[in-house]
Amino acid sequence: MKLLIGNRNYSTWSLRPWLVLRHFDIPFEDEVLQLSGPRWRETLAERSPTGKVPLLIDGDLVLPETIAIIEYLADCFPDKAIWPADRTQRALARAAAAEMHAGFSALRSHAPMNLRASHPGRVDADLVARDLHRLETLWGGLLDRSGGPFLFGAFTAADAMYAPVATRIRTYDLAVSDRASAYVDAIYALPAFQDWLAQALHEPWVVDDDEIDVIQGRVKPGTLA
């Protein structure tokens, strides 16, 4: 299998299936398609039917869309417990994943994933308050039921879906409960995430559209160096 991904520092959707592949020890290789620079959009369009990443290539199969990739992996490797074994818990995990896929637009817009950065206080708390409240409710209920450290006890695809949100909480030092903070710590401690993070920190590329100074229209000399 081969997974085409975007810049590790910024690409939230690439991170999710990559974590599933790496954590569950599924053999694969990856290739970074940069999300900036000369002809980057044309390159994506040439390699991906949607012009986006991630993209899983498995033999003749060319599969876009993160959740579709994760479901395909779960079908290919039913022994890997990518989703919870219990039917009820599996339904809840898929519901949580779908909610992440479709929701939390304020966090996405105002607090882009940026693993190399540290921007405490740079996000207006009022703009993301509703999303953070929903995260607290969702994570809290699942963690109370499972006992943690992950949403369903052991790491599953649901946690992979929420990993980019965990990075936003840390990058922007967003105010969350101790329980939510402990969940963020668990994501960061995951060996697969540590592997991704180490590679992200050494990437030289900058994607202006995912830098908060550009988003807020406050580009300063040297900011993008």
CSV table of C-alpha atoms in Angstrom, one decimal:
chain,number,residue,atom,x,y,z
A,1,MET,CA,0.0,0.0,0.0
A,2,LYS,CA,1.1,3.6,-0.6
A,3,LEU,CA,-0.4,6.7,1.0
A,4,LEU,CA,-0.1,10.0,-0.6
A,5,ILE,CA,-0.1,12.7,2.0
A,6,GLY,CA,0.3,16.5,2.3
A,7,ASN,CA,2.8,18.4,4.4
A,8,ARG,CA,3.0,16.7,7.8
A,9,ASN,CA,3.1,20.0,9.7
A,10,TYR,CA,-0.3,21.1,8.3
A,11,SER,CA,-2.3,18.2,6.7
A,12,THR,CA,-4.9,17.1,9.2
A,13,TRP,CA,-6.7,14.7,6.8
A,14,SER,CA,-3.4,13.0,5.9
A,15,LEU,CA,-2.5,12.5,9.6
A,16,ARG,CA,-5.6,10.5,10.3
A,17,PRO,CA,-5.2,7.5,8.1
A,18,TRP,CA,-1.4,7.6,8.5
A,19,LEU,CA,-1.9,7.1,12.2
A,20,VAL,CA,-4.1,4.1,11.6
A,21,LEU,CA,-1.6,2.5,9.3
A,22,ARG,CA,1.4,3.2,11.5
A,23,HIS,CA,-0.3,2.4,14.9
A,24,PHE,CA,-1.8,-0.9,13.7
A,25,ASP,CA,1.5,-1.9,12.0
A,26,ILE,CA,0.1,-2.2,8.5
A,27,PRO,CA,2.9,-2.3,5.9
A,28,PHE,CA,2.8,0.8,3.7
A,29,GLU,CA,4.9,3.6,2.3
A,30,ASP,CA,4.1,7.2,2.0
A,31,GLU,CA,4.9,10.1,-0.3
A,32,VAL,CA,4.5,13.8,0.5
A,33,LEU,CA,2.8,16.0,-2.1
A,34,GLN,CA,3.5,19.6,-1.0
A,35,LEU,CA,0.5,21.9,-0.5
A,36,SER,CA,2.4,25.0,-1.7
A,37,GLY,CA,5.1,25.9,-4.2
A,38,PRO,CA,5.2,25.9,-8.0
A,39,ARG,CA,2.4,23.9,-9.6
A,40,TRP,CA,1.4,22.3,-6.4
A,41,ARG,CA,-2.3,22.3,-7.4
A,42,GLU,CA,-1.5,20.8,-10.8
A,43,THR,CA,0.6,18.1,-9.3
A,44,LEU,CA,-2.2,17.1,-6.9
A,45,ALA,CA,-4.6,17.1,-9.8
A,46,GLU,CA,-2.3,14.8,-11.8
A,47,ARG,CA,-1.9,12.3,-8.9
A,48,SER,CA,-5.3,12.4,-7.2
A,49,PRO,CA,-8.8,12.1,-8.8
A,50,THR,CA,-10.1,14.7,-6.3
A,51,GLY,CA,-7.0,17.0,-6.4
A,52,LYS,CA,-6.7,16.4,-2.7
A,53,VAL,CA,-4.8,14.3,-0.2
A,54,PRO,CA,-4.8,11.7,1.4
A,55,LEU,CA,-5.0,9.1,-1.3
A,56,LEU,CA,-4.5,5.4,-0.7
A,57,ILE,CA,-3.1,3.3,-3.6
A,58,ASP,CA,-3.4,-0.5,-3.2
A,59,GLY,CA,-2.8,-2.3,-6.4
A,60,ASP,CA,-5.4,-1.1,-8.9
A,61,LEU,CA,-7.4,0.6,-6.2
A,62,VAL,CA,-7.0,4.4,-6.0
A,63,LEU,CA,-9.0,5.5,-3.0
A,64,PRO,CA,-9.5,9.1,-1.8
A,65,GLU,CA,-11.2,10.4,1.4
A,66,THR,CA,-10.0,9.8,4.9
A,67,ILE,CA,-13.0,7.9,6.3
A,68,ALA,CA,-13.2,5.7,3.2
A,69,ILE,CA,-9.5,4.8,3.5
A,70,ILE,CA,-10.0,4.0,7.2
A,71,GLU,CA,-13.0,1.8,6.5
A,72,TYR,CA,-11.1,0.0,3.7
A,73,LEU,CA,-8.2,-0.7,6.1
A,74,ALA,CA,-10.7,-2.0,8.7
A,75,ASP,CA,-12.2,-4.4,6.1
A,76,CYS,CA,-8.7,-5.5,4.9
A,77,PHE,CA,-7.4,-6.1,8.4
A,78,PRO,CA,-10.4,-7.2,10.6
A,79,ASP,CA,-8.0,-8.5,13.3
A,80,LYS,CA,-6.4,-5.1,13.9
A,81,ALA,CA,-9.3,-3.6,16.0
A,82,ILE,CA,-9.2,-0.4,14.0
A,83,TRP,CA,-12.8,0.1,15.3
A,84,PRO,CA,-14.1,-1.2,18.7
A,85,ALA,CA,-15.1,-4.9,18.6
A,86,ASP,CA,-18.4,-4.3,20.5
A,87,ARG,CA,-21.2,-3.3,18.1
A,88,THR,CA,-22.6,-0.5,20.2
A,89,GLN,CA,-19.1,0.9,20.9
A,90,ARG,CA,-18.3,0.6,17.2
A,91,ALA,CA,-21.4,2.6,16.3
A,92,LEU,CA,-20.5,5.3,18.8
A,93,ALA,CA,-16.9,5.4,17.4
A,94,ARG,CA,-18.2,5.8,13.9
A,95,ALA,CA,-20.6,8.5,15.0
A,96,ALA,CA,-17.8,10.4,16.7
A,97,ALA,CA,-15.7,10.1,13.5
A,98,ALA,CA,-18.5,11.3,11.3
A,99,GLU,CA,-19.1,14.3,13.6
A,100,MET,CA,-15.4,15.2,13.4
A,101,HIS,CA,-15.6,14.9,9.6
A,102,ALA,CA,-18.6,17.3,9.3
A,103,GLY,CA,-18.2,19.6,12.2
A,104,PHE,CA,-16.0,21.8,14.3
A,105,SER,CA,-15.7,24.4,11.6
A,106,ALA,CA,-14.7,27.2,13.9
A,107,LEU,CA,-11.7,25.3,15.2
A,108,ARG,CA,-10.7,24.4,11.7
A,109,SER,CA,-11.0,28.0,10.4
A,110,HIS,CA,-9.5,29.9,13.3
A,111,ALA,CA,-6.9,27.4,14.7
A,112,PRO,CA,-5.3,25.6,11.7
A,113,MET,CA,-3.0,22.6,12.6
A,114,ASN,CA,0.6,23.8,12.8
A,115,LEU,CA,2.8,21.3,14.6
A,116,ARG,CA,5.9,23.5,14.5
A,117,ALA,CA,4.2,26.5,16.0
A,118,SER,CA,3.3,27.8,19.5
A,119,HIS,CA,0.7,30.5,19.5
A,120,PRO,CA,-0.8,30.8,23.0
A,121,GLY,CA,-3.5,33.4,23.1
A,122,ARG,CA,-3.6,33.9,19.4
A,123,VAL,CA,-7.1,32.5,18.9
A,124,ASP,CA,-10.2,34.4,20.1
A,125,ALA,CA,-11.7,32.1,22.7
A,126,ASP,CA,-15.2,33.3,21.9
A,127,LEU,CA,-14.9,32.2,18.3
A,128,VAL,CA,-14.2,28.6,19.2
A,129,ALA,CA,-16.1,28.3,22.5
A,130,ARG,CA,-19.0,26.3,21.1
A,131,ASP,CA,-16.7,23.8,19.4
A,132,LEU,CA,-14.6,23.4,22.6
A,133,HIS,CA,-17.8,22.9,24.6
A,134,ARG,CA,-18.9,20.1,22.3
A,135,LEU,CA,-15.5,18.5,22.4
A,136,GLU,CA,-15.6,18.5,26.2
A,137,THR,CA,-19.0,16.9,26.2
A,138,LEU,CA,-18.2,14.3,23.6
A,139,TRP,CA,-14.7,13.4,24.9
A,140,GLY,CA,-15.9,13.5,28.5
A,141,GLY,CA,-18.8,11.1,27.9
A,142,LEU,CA,-16.7,8.6,26.0
A,143,LEU,CA,-13.7,8.8,28.4
A,144,ASP,CA,-16.0,8.3,31.4
A,145,ARG,CA,-17.5,5.2,29.8
A,146,SER,CA,-14.2,3.7,28.7
A,147,GLY,CA,-11.9,4.8,31.5
A,148,GLY,CA,-9.4,6.1,28.9
A,149,PRO,CA,-6.7,6.9,28.0
A,150,PHE,CA,-8.4,6.9,24.6
A,151,LEU,CA,-12.0,7.4,23.7
A,152,PHE,CA,-12.8,3.7,23.7
A,153,GLY,CA,-10.0,2.6,26.0
A,154,ALA,CA,-7.5,1.4,23.4
A,155,PHE,CA,-6.5,3.6,20.4
A,156,THR,CA,-9.0,3.3,17.5
A,157,ALA,CA,-9.8,5.2,14.3
A,158,ALA,CA,-12.0,7.5,16.4
A,159,ASP,CA,-8.9,8.8,18.1
A,160,ALA,CA,-7.1,9.1,14.8
A,161,MET,CA,-9.9,11.4,13.6
A,162,TYR,CA,-9.5,13.7,16.7
A,163,ALA,CA,-5.7,13.8,16.8
A,164,PRO,CA,-5.5,17.0,14.7
A,165,VAL,CA,-7.9,18.7,17.2
A,166,ALA,CA,-5.6,17.7,20.0
A,167,THR,CA,-2.7,19.4,18.3
A,168,ARG,CA,-4.8,22.6,17.9
A,169,ILE,CA,-5.4,22.6,21.7
A,170,ARG,CA,-1.7,22.4,22.4
A,171,THR,CA,-0.5,24.8,19.6
A,172,TYR,CA,-2.9,27.6,20.6
A,173,ASP,CA,-3.0,26.7,24.4
A,174,LEU,CA,-6.8,26.6,24.3
A,175,ALA,CA,-8.5,26.4,27.6
A,176,VAL,CA,-9.9,22.9,28.2
A,177,SER,CA,-10.6,20.7,31.3
A,178,ASP,CA,-7.9,18.5,32.9
A,179,ARG,CA,-9.7,15.5,31.5
A,180,ALA,CA,-9.5,16.9,27.9
A,181,SER,CA,-5.9,17.9,28.5
A,182,ALA,CA,-5.0,14.4,29.6
A,183,TYR,CA,-6.6,13.0,26.4
A,184,VAL,CA,-4.4,15.4,24.4
A,185,ASP,CA,-1.4,14.2,26.3
A,186,ALA,CA,-2.3,10.6,25.4
A,187,ILE,CA,-2.5,11.4,21.7
A,188,TYR,CA,0.9,13.1,21.9
A,189,ALA,CA,2.4,10.1,23.7
A,190,LEU,CA,1.3,7.6,21.1
A,191,PRO,CA,4.4,6.3,19.3
A,192,ALA,CA,2.8,6.6,15.9
A,193,PHE,CA,2.0,10.3,16.6
A,194,GLN,CA,5.5,10.9,17.9
A,195,ASP,CA,6.9,9.5,14.6
A,196,TRP,CA,4.7,11.8,12.5
A,197,LEU,CA,5.6,14.8,14.8
A,198,ALA,CA,9.3,14.2,14.5
A,199,GLN,CA,9.1,14.3,10.7
A,200,ALA,CA,6.8,17.3,10.7
A,201,LEU,CA,9.2,19.3,12.8
A,202,HIS,CA,12.0,18.8,10.2
A,203,GLU,CA,10.0,19.8,7.2
A,204,PRO,CA,11.3,23.0,5.6
A,205,TRP,CA,8.1,24.0,3.8
A,206,VAL,CA,5.7,26.7,4.8
A,207,VAL,CA,2.0,26.8,3.7
A,208,ASP,CA,1.0,30.4,4.0
A,209,ASP,CA,-2.7,29.6,4.1
A,210,ASP,CA,-2.3,27.6,7.3
A,211,GLU,CA,-0.2,30.2,9.1
A,212,ILE,CA,-2.3,32.2,11.6
A,213,ASP,CA,-0.4,35.4,10.8
A,214,VAL,CA,-1.6,35.2,7.2
A,215,ILE,CA,-5.1,34.1,8.2
A,216,GLN,CA,-5.4,37.1,10.5
A,217,GLY,CA,-3.9,39.4,8.0
A,218,ARG,CA,-1.0,40.3,10.3
A,219,VAL,CA,2.1,39.1,8.4
A,220,LYS,CA,5.2,40.4,10.1
A,221,PRO,CA,8.8,40.5,8.7
A,222,GLY,CA,10.4,37.1,9.2
A,223,THR,CA,7.2,35.4,10.2
A,224,LEU,CA,7.3,33.0,7.2
A,225,ALA,CA,11.0,32.4,7.2
